[in-house]
JSON list of C-alpha atoms and ligand atoms in Angstrom, two decimals:
[
{"chain": "A", "resi": 1, "resn": "MET", "atom": "CA", "xyz": [10.75, -16.85, 7.89]},
{"chain": "A", "resi": 2, "resn": "LEU", "atom": "CA", "xyz": [7.11, -16.91, 6.87]},
{"chain": "A", "resi": 3, "resn": "SER", "atom": "CA", "xyz": [5.27, -20.21, 6.82]},
{"chain": "A", "resi": 4, "resn": "ALA", "atom": "CA", "xyz": [3.86, -19.66, 3.37]},
{"chain": "A", "resi": 5, "resn": "THR", "atom": "CA", "xyz": [2.07, -22.54, 1.71]},
{"chain": "A", "resi": 6, "resn": "PRO", "atom": "CA", "xyz": [0.25, -22.56, -1.60]},
{"chain": "A", "resi": 7, "resn": "SER", "atom": "CA", "xyz": [-3.11, -22.47, 0.24]},
{"chain": "A", "resi": 8, "resn": "ASN", "atom": "CA", "xyz": [-2.32, -19.04, 1.71]},
{"chain": "A", "resi": 9, "resn": "LEU", "atom": "CA", "xyz": [-3.07, -15.84, -0.14]},
{"chain": "A", "resi": 10, "resn": "ARG", "atom": "CA", "xyz": [0.41, -14.44, -0.65]},
{"chain": "A", "resi": 11, "resn": "LEU", "atom": "CA", "xyz": [0.64, -10.69, -1.19]},
{"chain": "A", "resi": 12, "resn": "LEU", "atom": "CA", "xyz": [3.59, -8.53, -2.19]},
{"chain": "A", "resi": 13, "resn": "HIS", "atom": "CA", "xyz": [3.08, -5.02, -0.79]},
{"chain": "A", "resi": 14, "resn": "ILE", "atom": "CA", "xyz": [4.91, -2.27, -2.64]},
{"chain": "A", "resi": 15, "resn": "THR", "atom": "CA", "xyz": [4.26, 1.36, -1.91]},
{"chain": "A", "resi": 16, "resn": "ASP", "atom": "CA", "xyz": [5.28, 4.92, -2.71]},
{"chain": "A", "resi": 17, "resn": "PRO", "atom": "CA", "xyz": [7.59, 4.27, -5.68]},
{"chain": "A", "resi": 18, "resn": "HIS", "atom": "CA", "xyz": [7.36, 7.99, -6.63]},
{"chain": "A", "resi": 19, "resn": "LEU", "atom": "CA", "xyz": [8.23, 7.41, -10.29]},
{"chain": "A", "resi": 20, "resn": "HIS", "atom": "CA", "xyz": [8.74, 10.41, -12.57]},
{"chain": "A", "resi": 21, "resn": "SER", "atom": "CA", "xyz": [8.22, 10.92, -16.30]},
{"chain": "A", "resi": 22, "resn": "ASP", "atom": "CA", "xyz": [12.01, 10.78, -16.63]},
{"chain": "A", "resi": 23, "resn": "ALA", "atom": "CA", "xyz": [13.31, 7.34, -15.63]},
{"chain": "A", "resi": 24, "resn": "GLU", "atom": "CA", "xyz": [16.58, 8.91, -14.48]},
{"chain": "A", "resi": 25, "resn": "SER", "atom": "CA", "xyz": [14.98, 11.32, -12.00]},
{"chain": "A", "resi": 26, "resn": "ARG", "atom": "CA", "xyz": [16.30, 11.38, -8.46]},
{"chain": "A", "resi": 27, "resn": "MET", "atom": "CA", "xyz": [14.39, 12.02, -5.26]},
{"chain": "A", "resi": 28, "resn": "HIS", "atom": "CA", "xyz": [16.10, 12.30, -1.87]},
{"chain": "A", "resi": 29, "resn": "GLY", "atom": "CA", "xyz": [19.27, 10.91, -3.40]},
{"chain": "A", "resi": 30, "resn": "VAL", "atom": "CA", "xyz": [17.92, 7.83, -5.19]},
{"chain": "A", "resi": 31, "resn": "VAL", "atom": "CA", "xyz": [16.83, 7.17, -8.77]},
{"chain": "A", "resi": 32, "resn": "THR", "atom": "CA", "xyz": [13.30, 6.04, -7.95]},
{"chain": "A", "resi": 33, "resn": "PHE", "atom": "CA", "xyz": [12.86, 3.93, -11.09]},
{"chain": "A", "resi": 34, "resn": "ASP", "atom": "CA", "xyz": [16.10, 2.07, -10.33]},
{"chain": "A", "resi": 35, "resn": "THR", "atom": "CA", "xyz": [15.11, 1.30, -6.73]},
{"chain": "A", "resi": 36, "resn": "PHE", "atom": "CA", "xyz": [11.61, 0.27, -7.86]},
{"chain": "A", "resi": 37, "resn": "ARG", "atom": "CA", "xyz": [13.05, -2.21, -10.37]},
{"chain": "A", "resi": 38, "resn": "ALA", "atom": "CA", "xyz": [15.52, -3.51, -7.77]},
{"chain": "A", "resi": 39, "resn": "VAL", "atom": "CA", "xyz": [12.71, -4.14, -5.27]},
{"chain": "A", "resi": 40, "resn": "ILE", "atom": "CA", "xyz": [10.62, -6.05, -7.81]},
{"chain": "A", "resi": 41, "resn": "GLN", "atom": "CA", "xyz": [13.63, -8.03, -8.97]},
{"chain": "A", "resi": 42, "resn": "GLN", "atom": "CA", "xyz": [14.50, -9.10, -5.41]},
{"chain": "A", "resi": 43, "resn": "ALA", "atom": "CA", "xyz": [10.90, -9.89, -4.50]},
{"chain": "A", "resi": 44, "resn": "MET", "atom": "CA", "xyz": [10.36, -12.07, -7.56]},
{"chain": "A", "resi": 45, "resn": "LEU", "atom": "CA", "xyz": [13.37, -14.21, -6.64]},
{"chain": "A", "resi": 46, "resn": "ASN", "atom": "CA", "xyz": [11.35, -15.60, -3.73]},
{"chain": "A", "resi": 47, "resn": "THR", "atom": "CA", "xyz": [10.52, -19.27, -4.08]},
{"chain": "A", "resi": 48, "resn": "GLN", "atom": "CA", "xyz": [6.83, -18.58, -3.56]},
{"chain": "A", "resi": 49, "resn": "PRO", "atom": "CA", "xyz": [5.77, -15.77, -5.88]},
{"chain": "A", "resi": 50, "resn": "PRO", "atom": "CA", "xyz": [2.87, -13.48, -4.94]},
{"chain": "A", "resi": 51, "resn": "ASP", "atom": "CA", "xyz": [-0.73, -14.25, -5.84]},
{"chain": "A", "resi": 52, "resn": "ALA", "atom": "CA", "xyz": [-1.29, -10.51, -6.07]},
{"chain": "A", "resi": 53, "resn": "ILE", "atom": "CA", "xyz": [0.67, -7.29, -5.74]},
{"chain": "A", "resi": 54, "resn": "ILE", "atom": "CA", "xyz": [-0.75, -4.44, -3.63]},
{"chain": "A", "resi": 55, "resn": "ALA", "atom": "CA", "xyz": [0.42, -0.93, -4.62]},
{"chain": "A", "resi": 56, "resn": "THR", "atom": "CA", "xyz": [-0.80, 1.63, -2.09]},
{"chain": "A", "resi": 57, "resn": "GLY", "atom": "CA", "xyz": [-0.25, 4.90, -3.86]},
{"chain": "A", "resi": 58, "resn": "ASP", "atom": "CA", "xyz": [2.25, 7.57, -4.81]},
{"chain": "A", "resi": 59, "resn": "LEU", "atom": "CA", "xyz": [2.93, 5.30, -7.79]},
{"chain": "A", "resi": 60, "resn": "THR", "atom": "CA", "xyz": [4.21, 8.44, -9.47]},
{"chain": "A", "resi": 61, "resn": "HIS", "atom": "CA", "xyz": [5.55, 11.64, -7.96]},
{"chain": "A", "resi": 62, "resn": "ASP", "atom": "CA", "xyz": [4.47, 13.86, -10.86]},
{"chain": "A", "resi": 63, "resn": "GLY", "atom": "CA", "xyz": [1.18, 12.29, -11.96]},
{"chain": "A", "resi": 64, "resn": "THR", "atom": "CA", "xyz": [2.32, 11.89, -15.57]},
{"chain": "A", "resi": 65, "resn": "VAL", "atom": "CA", "xyz": [1.33, 9.36, -18.21]},
{"chain": "A", "resi": 66, "resn": "ALA", "atom": "CA", "xyz": [5.02, 8.58, -18.71]},
{"chain": "A", "resi": 67, "resn": "GLY", "atom": "CA", "xyz": [5.45, 7.88, -15.00]},
{"chain": "A", "resi": 68, "resn": "TYR", "atom": "CA", "xyz": [2.55, 5.41, -14.96]},
{"chain": "A", "resi": 69, "resn": "ARG", "atom": "CA", "xyz": [3.92, 3.79, -18.12]},
{"chain": "A", "resi": 70, "resn": "LEU", "atom": "CA", "xyz": [7.18, 3.12, -16.27]},
{"chain": "A", "resi": 71, "resn": "PHE", "atom": "CA", "xyz": [5.23, 1.52, -13.42]},
{"chain": "A", "resi": 72, "resn": "GLN", "atom": "CA", "xyz": [3.29, -0.55, -15.96]},
{"chain": "A", "resi": 73, "resn": "SER", "atom": "CA", "xyz": [6.42, -1.61, -17.87]},
{"chain": "A", "resi": 74, "resn": "VAL", "atom": "CA", "xyz": [7.96, -3.29, -14.82]},
{"chain": "A", "resi": 75, "resn": "LEU", "atom": "CA", "xyz": [4.86, -5.06, -13.50]},
{"chain": "A", "resi": 76, "resn": "ALA", "atom": "CA", "xyz": [2.89, -6.04, -16.61]},
{"chain": "A", "resi": 77, "resn": "PRO", "atom": "CA", "xyz": [5.31, -8.85, -17.60]},
{"chain": "A", "resi": 78, "resn": "LEU", "atom": "CA", "xyz": [4.80, -10.58, -14.23]},
{"chain": "A", "resi": 79, "resn": "ASN", "atom": "CA", "xyz": [1.25, -11.65, -15.13]},
{"chain": "A", "resi": 80, "resn": "THR", "atom": "CA", "xyz": [0.19, -11.17, -11.52]},
{"chain": "A", "resi": 81, "resn": "PRO", "atom": "CA", "xyz": [-2.81, -9.04, -10.49]},
{"chain": "A", "resi": 82, "resn": "VAL", "atom": "CA", "xyz": [-1.65, -5.56, -9.41]},
{"chain": "A", "resi": 83, "resn": "LEU", "atom": "CA", "xyz": [-4.17, -3.84, -7.15]},
{"chain": "A", "resi": 84, "resn": "CYS", "atom": "CA", "xyz": [-3.59, -0.09, -7.13]},
{"chain": "A", "resi": 85, "resn": "ILE", "atom": "CA", "xyz": [-4.95, 2.86, -5.18]},
{"chain": "A", "resi": 86, "resn": "PRO", "atom": "CA", "xyz": [-3.90, 6.49, -5.54]},
{"chain": "A", "resi": 87, "resn": "GLY", "atom": "CA", "xyz": [-1.82, 8.51, -3.09]},
{"chain": "A", "resi": 88, "resn": "ASN", "atom": "CA", "xyz": [-1.63, 12.25, -2.66]},
{"chain": "A", "resi": 89, "resn": "HIS", "atom": "CA", "xyz": [1.05, 12.58, -5.36]},
{"chain": "A", "resi": 90, "resn": "ASP", "atom": "CA", "xyz": [-0.97, 10.63, -7.93]},
{"chain": "A", "resi": 91, "resn": "ALA", "atom": "CA", "xyz": [-3.30, 11.94, -10.62]},
{"chain": "A", "resi": 92, "resn": "PRO", "atom": "CA", "xyz": [-6.17, 9.45, -10.23]},
{"chain": "A", "resi": 93, "resn": "ASN", "atom": "CA", "xyz": [-7.72, 10.02, -13.66]},
{"chain": "A", "resi": 94, "resn": "ILE", "atom": "CA", "xyz": [-4.41, 9.63, -15.48]},
{"chain": "A", "resi": 95, "resn": "MET", "atom": "CA", "xyz": [-3.50, 6.63, -13.32]},
{"chain": "A", "resi": 96, "resn": "THR", "atom": "CA", "xyz": [-6.82, 4.94, -14.14]},
{"chain": "A", "resi": 97, "resn": "SER", "atom": "CA", "xyz": [-6.49, 5.69, -17.85]},
{"chain": "A", "resi": 98, "resn": "VAL", "atom": "CA", "xyz": [-3.02, 4.12, -18.10]},
{"chain": "A", "resi": 99, "resn": "LEU", "atom": "CA", "xyz": [-3.60, 1.17, -15.75]},
{"chain": "A", "resi": 100, "resn": "ASN", "atom": "CA", "xyz": [-6.92, 0.24, -17.33]},
{"chain": "A", "resi": 101, "resn": "ASP", "atom": "CA", "xyz": [-6.19, -3.34, -18.35]},
{"chain": "A", "resi": 102, "resn": "ALA", "atom": "CA", "xyz": [-5.31, -6.62, -16.68]},
{"chain": "A", "resi": 103, "resn": "PRO", "atom": "CA", "xyz": [-3.21, -7.36, -14.73]},
{"chain": "A", "resi": 104, "resn": "PHE", "atom": "CA", "xyz": [-3.88, -3.89, -13.29]},
{"chain": "A", "resi": 105, "resn": "GLN", "atom": "CA", "xyz": [-6.88, -2.85, -11.24]},
{"chain": "A", "resi": 106, "resn": "VAL", "atom": "CA", "xyz": [-7.44, 0.59, -9.71]},
{"chain": "A", "resi": 107, "resn": "ASN", "atom": "CA", "xyz": [-9.56, 0.75, -6.52]},
{"chain": "A", "resi": 108, "resn": "GLY", "atom": "CA", "xyz": [-12.41, -1.73, -6.07]},
{"chain": "A", "resi": 109, "resn": "LEU", "atom": "CA", "xyz": [-12.32, -5.20, -4.51]},
{"chain": "A", "resi": 110, "resn": "TYR", "atom": "CA", "xyz": [-10.34, -8.37, -5.00]},
{"chain": "A", "resi": 111, "resn": "ARG", "atom": "CA", "xyz": [-11.33, -11.88, -3.91]},
{"chain": "A", "resi": 112, "resn": "ALA", "atom": "CA", "xyz": [-8.94, -14.83, -3.70]},
{"chain": "A", "resi": 113, "resn": "HIS", "atom": "CA", "xyz": [-8.23, -17.83, -1.46]},
{"chain": "A", "resi": 114, "resn": "GLY", "atom": "CA", "xyz": [-11.31, -17.11, 0.66]},
{"chain": "A", "resi": 115, "resn": "TRP", "atom": "CA", "xyz": [-10.18, -13.54, 1.45]},
{"chain": "A", "resi": 116, "resn": "LEU", "atom": "CA", "xyz": [-11.60, -10.18, 0.47]},
{"chain": "A", "resi": 117, "resn": "LEU", "atom": "CA", "xyz": [-9.26, -7.27, -0.20]},
{"chain": "A", "resi": 118, "resn": "ILE", "atom": "CA", "xyz": [-10.95, -3.87, -0.05]},
{"chain": "A", "resi": 119, "resn": "MET", "atom": "CA", "xyz": [-9.03, -1.10, -1.77]},
{"chain": "A", "resi": 120, "resn": "LEU", "atom": "CA", "xyz": [-10.03, 2.32, -0.39]},
{"chain": "A", "resi": 121, "resn": "ASN", "atom": "CA", "xyz": [-9.37, 5.59, -2.19]},
{"chain": "A", "resi": 122, "resn": "SER", "atom": "CA", "xyz": [-8.23, 8.22, 0.35]},
{"chain": "A", "resi": 123, "resn": "PHE", "atom": "CA", "xyz": [-7.03, 10.70, -2.29]},
{"chain": "A", "resi": 124, "resn": "SER", "atom": "CA", "xyz": [-8.50, 14.15, -1.72]},
{"chain": "A", "resi": 125, "resn": "ASP", "atom": "CA", "xyz": [-7.97, 16.77, -4.41]},
{"chain": "A", "resi": 126, "resn": "GLY", "atom": "CA", "xyz": [-5.93, 19.78, -3.35]},
{"chain": "A", "resi": 127, "resn": "ILE", "atom": "CA", "xyz": [-4.68, 18.46, 0.00]},
{"chain": "A", "resi": 128, "resn": "VAL", "atom": "CA", "xyz": [-1.78, 16.24, 1.00]},
{"chain": "A", "resi": 129, "resn": "ALA", "atom": "CA", "xyz": [-3.71, 14.60, 3.83]},
{"chain": "A", "resi": 130, "resn": "GLY", "atom": "CA", "xyz": [-6.23, 11.88, 3.10]},
{"chain": "A", "resi": 131, "resn": "HIS", "atom": "CA", "xyz": [-9.99, 11.74, 3.37]},
{"chain": "A", "resi": 132, "resn": "LEU", "atom": "CA", "xyz": [-12.53, 8.96, 2.84]},
{"chain": "A", "resi": 133, "resn": "GLY", "atom": "CA", "xyz": [-15.60, 10.45, 1.23]},
{"chain": "A", "resi": 134, "resn": "PRO", "atom": "CA", "xyz": [-19.18, 9.35, 1.92]},
{"chain": "A", "resi": 135, "resn": "ALA", "atom": "CA", "xyz": [-19.35, 7.12, -1.16]},
{"chain": "A", "resi": 136, "resn": "GLU", "atom": "CA", "xyz": [-16.17, 5.28, -0.23]},
{"chain": "A", "resi": 137, "resn": "LEU", "atom": "CA", "xyz": [-17.30, 4.81, 3.39]},
{"chain": "A", "resi": 138, "resn": "GLU", "atom": "CA", "xyz": [-20.69, 3.56, 2.21]},
{"chain": "A", "resi": 139, "resn": "ARG", "atom": "CA", "xyz": [-19.01, 1.12, -0.19]},
{"chain": "A", "resi": 140, "resn": "LEU", "atom": "CA", "xyz": [-16.87, -0.21, 2.66]},
{"chain": "A", "resi": 141, "resn": "HIS", "atom": "CA", "xyz": [-19.87, -0.58, 4.95]},
{"chain": "A", "resi": 142, "resn": "ASN", "atom": "CA", "xyz": [-21.98, -2.33, 2.31]},
{"chain": "A", "resi": 143, "resn": "THR", "atom": "CA", "xyz": [-19.15, -4.64, 1.26]},
{"chain": "A", "resi": 144, "resn": "LEU", "atom": "CA", "xyz": [-18.49, -5.75, 4.83]},
{"chain": "A", "resi": 145, "resn": "HIS", "atom": "CA", "xyz": [-22.20, -6.07, 5.56]},
{"chain": "A", "resi": 146, "resn": "GLY", "atom": "CA", "xyz": [-22.64, -8.30, 2.49]},
{"chain": "A", "resi": 147, "resn": "ASN", "atom": "CA", "xyz": [-19.65, -10.53, 3.31]},
{"chain": "A", "resi": 148, "resn": "PRO", "atom": "CA", "xyz": [-19.92, -11.07, 7.06]},
{"chain": "A", "resi": 149, "resn": "SER", "atom": "CA", "xyz": [-17.94, -14.29, 7.21]},
{"chain": "A", "resi": 150, "resn": "THR", "atom": "CA", "xyz": [-15.16, -13.55, 4.70]},
{"chain": "A", "resi": 151, "resn": "PRO", "atom": "CA", "xyz": [-11.88, -12.43, 6.30]},
{"chain": "A", "resi": 152, "resn": "ALA", "atom": "CA", "xyz": [-11.02, -8.97, 4.98]},
{"chain": "A", "resi": 153, "resn": "LEU", "atom": "CA", "xyz": [-7.91, -6.84, 4.54]},
{"chain": "A", "resi": 154, "resn": "ILE", "atom": "CA", "xyz": [-8.44, -3.11, 3.98]},
{"chain": "A", "resi": 155, "resn": "CYS", "atom": "CA", "xyz": [-5.81, -1.18, 2.00]},
{"chain": "A", "resi": 156, "resn": "LEU", "atom": "CA", "xyz": [-5.44, 2.59, 1.64]},
{"chain": "A", "resi": 157, "resn": "HIS", "atom": "CA", "xyz": [-2.71, 5.16, 1.11]},
{"chain": "A", "resi": 158, "resn": "HIS", "atom": "CA", "xyz": [-2.92, 7.38, 4.20]},
{"chain": "A", "resi": 159, "resn": "HIS", "atom": "CA", "xyz": [-2.26, 6.21, 7.76]},
{"chain": "A", "resi": 160, "resn": "PRO", "atom": "CA", "xyz": [-5.43, 5.98, 9.87]},
{"chain": "A", "resi": 161, "resn": "LEU", "atom": "CA", "xyz": [-3.66, 6.44, 13.19]},
{"chain": "A", "resi": 162, "resn": "PRO", "atom": "CA", "xyz": [-0.61, 8.44, 14.30]},
{"chain": "A", "resi": 163, "resn": "ILE", "atom": "CA", "xyz": [2.77, 7.08, 13.26]},
{"chain": "A", "resi": 164, "resn": "GLY", "atom": "CA", "xyz": [4.63, 9.24, 15.80]},
{"chain": "A", "resi": 165, "resn": "SER", "atom": "CA", "xyz": [6.13, 11.95, 13.56]},
{"chain": "A", "resi": 166, "resn": "ARG", "atom": "CA", "xyz": [4.39, 15.32, 13.85]},
{"chain": "A", "resi": 167, "resn": "TRP", "atom": "CA", "xyz": [4.87, 16.34, 10.21]},
{"chain": "A", "resi": 168, "resn": "LEU", "atom": "CA", "xyz": [3.48, 13.00, 8.97]},
{"chain": "A", "resi": 169, "resn": "ASP", "atom": "CA", "xyz": [0.63, 12.94, 11.45]},
{"chain": "A", "resi": 170, "resn": "ASP", "atom": "CA", "xyz": [-0.40, 16.37, 10.15]},
{"chain": "A", "resi": 171, "resn": "ILE", "atom": "CA", "xyz": [-0.99, 14.74, 6.73]},
{"chain": "A", "resi": 172, "resn": "ALA", "atom": "CA", "xyz": [-2.64, 11.50, 7.90]},
{"chain": "A", "resi": 173, "resn": "LEU", "atom": "CA", "xyz": [-6.16, 10.32, 7.11]},
{"chain": "A", "resi": 174, "resn": "GLN", "atom": "CA", "xyz": [-8.44, 13.12, 8.31]},
{"chain": "A", "resi": 175, "resn": "ASN", "atom": "CA", "xyz": [-11.44, 11.00, 9.27]},
{"chain": "A", "resi": 176, "resn": "PRO", "atom": "CA", "xyz": [-10.12, 7.81, 10.89]},
{"chain": "A", "resi": 177, "resn": "ASP", "atom": "CA", "xyz": [-13.02, 7.72, 13.36]},
{"chain": "A", "resi": 178, "resn": "GLU", "atom": "CA", "xyz": [-15.46, 7.17, 10.50]},
{"chain": "A", "resi": 179, "resn": "LEU", "atom": "CA", "xyz": [-13.28, 4.36, 9.16]},
{"chain": "A", "resi": 180, "resn": "PHE", "atom": "CA", "xyz": [-12.90, 2.63, 12.53]},
{"chain": "A", "resi": 181, "resn": "ALA", "atom": "CA", "xyz": [-16.61, 2.96, 13.32]},
{"chain": "A", "resi": 182, "resn": "ILE", "atom": "CA", "xyz": [-17.29, 0.73, 10.30]},
{"chain": "A", "resi": 183, "resn": "ILE", "atom": "CA", "xyz": [-14.38, -1.62, 11.01]},
{"chain": "A", "resi": 184, "resn": "ASP", "atom": "CA", "xyz": [-15.31, -2.05, 14.68]},
{"chain": "A", "resi": 185, "resn": "ALA", "atom": "CA", "xyz": [-18.76, -3.29, 13.61]},
{"chain": "A", "resi": 186, "resn": "ALA", "atom": "CA", "xyz": [-17.24, -5.89, 11.27]},
{"chain": "A", "resi": 187, "resn": "PRO", "atom": "CA", "xyz": [-15.33, -8.59, 13.18]},
{"chain": "A", "resi": 188, "resn": "GLN", "atom": "CA", "xyz": [-14.24, -10.26, 9.93]},
{"chain": "A", "resi": 189, "resn": "VAL", "atom": "CA", "xyz": [-11.79, -7.41, 9.28]},
{"chain": "A", "resi": 190, "resn": "CYS", "atom": "CA", "xyz": [-8.37, -8.85, 10.09]},
{"chain": "A", "resi": 191, "resn": "GLY", "atom": "CA", "xyz": [-6.05, -6.05, 9.00]},
{"chain": "A", "resi": 192, "resn": "VAL", "atom": "CA", "xyz": [-5.53, -2.56, 7.64]},
{"chain": "A", "resi": 193, "resn": "LEU", "atom": "CA", "xyz": [-2.53, -1.89, 5.39]},
{"chain": "A", "resi": 194, "resn": "TRP", "atom": "CA", "xyz": [-1.19, 1.46, 4.15]},
{"chain": "A", "resi": 195, "resn": "GLY", "atom": "CA", "xyz": [1.71, 3.38, 2.61]},
{"chain": "A", "resi": 196, "resn": "HIS", "atom": "CA", "xyz": [2.43, 7.14, 2.75]},
{"chain": "A", "resi": 197, "resn": "VAL", "atom": "CA", "xyz": [4.69, 7.00, 5.84]},
{"chain": "A", "resi": 198, "resn": "HIS", "atom": "CA", "xyz": [7.72, 5.43, 4.09]},
{"chain": "A", "resi": 199, "resn": "GLN", "atom": "CA", "xyz": [8.47, 3.21, 7.10]},
{"chain": "A", "resi": 200, "resn": "ALA", "atom": "CA", "xyz": [7.47, -0.17, 8.48]},
{"chain": "A", "resi": 201, "resn": "SER", "atom": "CA", "xyz": [5.11, -0.51, 11.43]},
{"chain": "A", "resi": 202, "resn": "ASP", "atom": "CA", "xyz": [3.05, -3.40, 12.73]},
{"chain": "A", "resi": 203, "resn": "ARG", "atom": "CA", "xyz": [0.58, -2.82, 15.54]},
{"chain": "A", "resi": 204, "resn": "GLN", "atom": "CA", "xyz": [-2.63, -4.27, 16.88]},
{"chain": "A", "resi": 205, "resn": "ARG", "atom": "CA", "xyz": [-5.96, -2.57, 17.64]},
{"chain": "A", "resi": 206, "resn": "ASN", "atom": "CA", "xyz": [-8.40, -4.95, 19.27]},
{"chain": "A", "resi": 207, "resn": "ASP", "atom": "CA", "xyz": [-7.95, -8.04, 17.07]},
{"chain": "A", "resi": 208, "resn": "ILE", "atom": "CA", "xyz": [-6.93, -6.10, 13.95]},
{"chain": "A", "resi": 209, "resn": "ARG", "atom": "CA", "xyz": [-3.39, -5.84, 12.57]},
{"chain": "A", "resi": 210, "resn": "LEU", "atom": "CA", "xyz": [-2.42, -2.30, 11.53]},
{"chain": "A", "resi": 211, "resn": "ILE", "atom": "CA", "xyz": [0.50, -2.39, 9.14]},
{"chain": "A", "resi": 212, "resn": "SER", "atom": "CA", "xyz": [2.60, 0.03, 7.11]},
{"chain": "A", "resi": 213, "resn": "SER", "atom": "CA", "xyz": [5.48, -0.77, 4.78]},
{"chain": "A", "resi": 214, "resn": "PRO", "atom": "CA", "xyz": [8.73, 0.80, 3.63]},
{"chain": "A", "resi": 215, "resn": "SER", "atom": "CA", "xyz": [8.74, 2.71, 0.36]},
{"chain": "A", "resi": 216, "resn": "THR", "atom": "CA", "xyz": [10.43, 1.27, -2.71]},
{"chain": "A", "resi": 217, "resn": "CYS", "atom": "CA", "xyz": [12.50, 4.49, -2.78]},
{"chain": "A", "resi": 218, "resn": "SER", "atom": "CA", "xyz": [13.72, 6.43, 0.30]},
{"chain": "A", "resi": 219, "resn": "GLN", "atom": "CA", "xyz": [12.44, 6.09, 3.88]},
{"chain": "A", "resi": 220, "resn": "PHE", "atom": "CA", "xyz": [11.32, 8.72, 6.38]},
{"chain": "A", "resi": 221, "resn": "ARG", "atom": "CA", "xyz": [13.06, 8.74, 9.76]},
{"chain": "A", "resi": 222, "resn": "PRO", "atom": "CA", "xyz": [10.75, 7.31, 12.44]},
{"chain": "A", "resi": 223, "resn": "ASN", "atom": "CA", "xyz": [9.73, 9.51, 15.38]},
{"chain": "A", "resi": 224, "resn": "SER", "atom": "CA", "xyz": [11.07, 12.70, 13.79]},
{"chain": "A", "resi": 225, "resn": "ASP", "atom": "CA", "xyz": [8.87, 15.74, 14.39]},
{"chain": "A", "resi": 226, "resn": "ASN", "atom": "CA", "xyz": [10.21, 17.39, 11.24]},
{"chain": "A", "resi": 227, "resn": "PHE", "atom": "CA", "xyz": [10.76, 15.97, 7.78]},
{"chain": "A", "resi": 228, "resn": "ALA", "atom": "CA", "xyz": [13.88, 13.79, 7.76]},
{"chain": "A", "resi": 229, "resn": "ILE", "atom": "CA", "xyz": [15.16, 11.06, 5.46]},
{"chain": "A", "resi": 230, "resn": "ASP", "atom": "CA", "xyz": [16.20, 7.79, 7.07]},
{"chain": "A", "resi": 231, "resn": "THR", "atom": "CA", "xyz": [19.29, 5.86, 6.03]},
{"chain": "A", "resi": 232, "resn": "ARG", "atom": "CA", "xyz": [17.38, 2.60, 5.50]},
{"chain": "A", "resi": 233, "resn": "PRO", "atom": "CA", "xyz": [17.39, 1.23, 1.95]},
{"chain": "A", "resi": 234, "resn": "PRO", "atom": "CA", "xyz": [14.38, 0.66, -0.34]},
{"chain": "A", "resi": 235, "resn": "GLY", "atom": "CA", "xyz": [11.99, -2.01, 0.86]},
{"chain": "A", "resi": 236, "resn": "PHE", "atom": "CA", "xyz": [8.78, -3.95, 0.48]},
{"chain": "A", "resi": 237, "resn": "ARG", "atom": "CA", "xyz": [6.62, -6.38, 2.48]},
{"chain": "A", "resi": 238, "resn": "TRP", "atom": "CA", "xyz": [5.34, -9.93, 2.23]},
{"chain": "A", "resi": 239, "resn": "LEU", "atom": "CA", "xyz": [1.96, -10.82, 3.67]},
{"chain": "A", "resi": 240, "resn": "ASP", "atom": "CA", "xyz": [0.57, -14.33, 3.92]},
{"chain": "A", "resi": 241, "resn": "LEU", "atom": "CA", "xyz": [-3.15, -14.40, 4.63]},
{"chain": "A", "resi": 242, "resn": "LEU", "atom": "CA", "xyz": [-4.12, -17.72, 6.19]},
{"chain": "A", "resi": 243, "resn": "ALA", "atom": "CA", "xyz": [-7.49, -19.43, 5.93]},
{"chain": "A", "resi": 244, "resn": "ASP", "atom": "CA", "xyz": [-8.24, -18.86, 9.62]},
{"chain": "A", "resi": 245, "resn": "GLY", "atom": "CA", "xyz": [-7.86, -15.08, 9.29]},
{"chain": "A", "resi": 246, "resn": "THR", "atom": "CA", "xyz": [-4.29, -14.94, 10.60]},
{"chain": "A", "resi": 247, "resn": "ILE", "atom": "CA", "xyz": [-1.86, -12.52, 8.90]},
{"chain": "A", "resi": 248, "resn": "GLU", "atom": "CA", "xyz": [1.81, -13.43, 8.78]},
{"chain": "A", "resi": 249, "resn": "THR", "atom": "CA", "xyz": [4.00, -10.64, 7.50]},
{"chain": "A", "resi": 250, "resn": "GLU", "atom": "CA", "xyz": [7.58, -9.52, 7.13]},
{"chain": "A", "resi": 251, "resn": "ALA", "atom": "CA", "xyz": [9.08, -6.25, 5.90]},
{"chain": "A", "resi": 252, "resn": "ILE", "atom": "CA", "xyz": [12.19, -6.63, 3.75]},
{"chain": "A", "resi": 253, "resn": "TRP", "atom": "CA", "xyz": [14.84, -4.00, 2.96]},
{"chain": "A", "resi": 254, "resn": "LEU", "atom": "CA", "xyz": [17.25, -4.37, 0.07]},
{"chain": "A", "resi": 255, "resn": "ASP", "atom": "CA", "xyz": [20.82, -5.33, 0.95]},
{"chain": "B", "resi": 301, "resn": "FE2", "atom": "FE1", "xyz": [4.99, 8.82, -0.67]}
]
């Protein structure tokens, strides 16, 4: 169990809900709006609610206004900041136009409890893989340079290092070396968090935690060279960011 205390920054990580304009739509055998609501319902039963919710892309599968409205309808009543970045299935302009008011924020930064969360947009029009453009890399560099002693967590949609499945690694972040060149020069970066891979992983690179989380809908089978759906249920992740830069985290799958 996590040692969460009110002084920690407590984050709920949800990712890849793949909502559709039709709330009844199925994908890989599940009604994605139903599993999304079930995940949020279970997470909010926790005795320590999140200070912020991180949503790392593929919020919708079809990039529709109606899909983003469904996302909004479940999370707006929680009155908790929801920090969103687009995934390859999203329509960033439509997403930004719907999620344009508090508690929602698309891209940008978030500061709380002495931590800095840097939301990176790896969406690249016309491709499934991800790419961090020059402006986004410059923003990351400048933000880290201007906050040298603030522990930082970087969030993006695409995985910046291989997950071990050929078909997924073909659609990873295309320029991880540029990302890690900036991170390696910024010792205050404590972790990198992403979605896209529909599976949990938790690794270490130098002193940095590298973390992915299960999707709120269906999961991809780990270590499968070809596309394959896993039998694991919908899931989410808790992260507790401690004042000393430590990250405590636990992935949770629905019963
Ligand atoms: Fe996805």
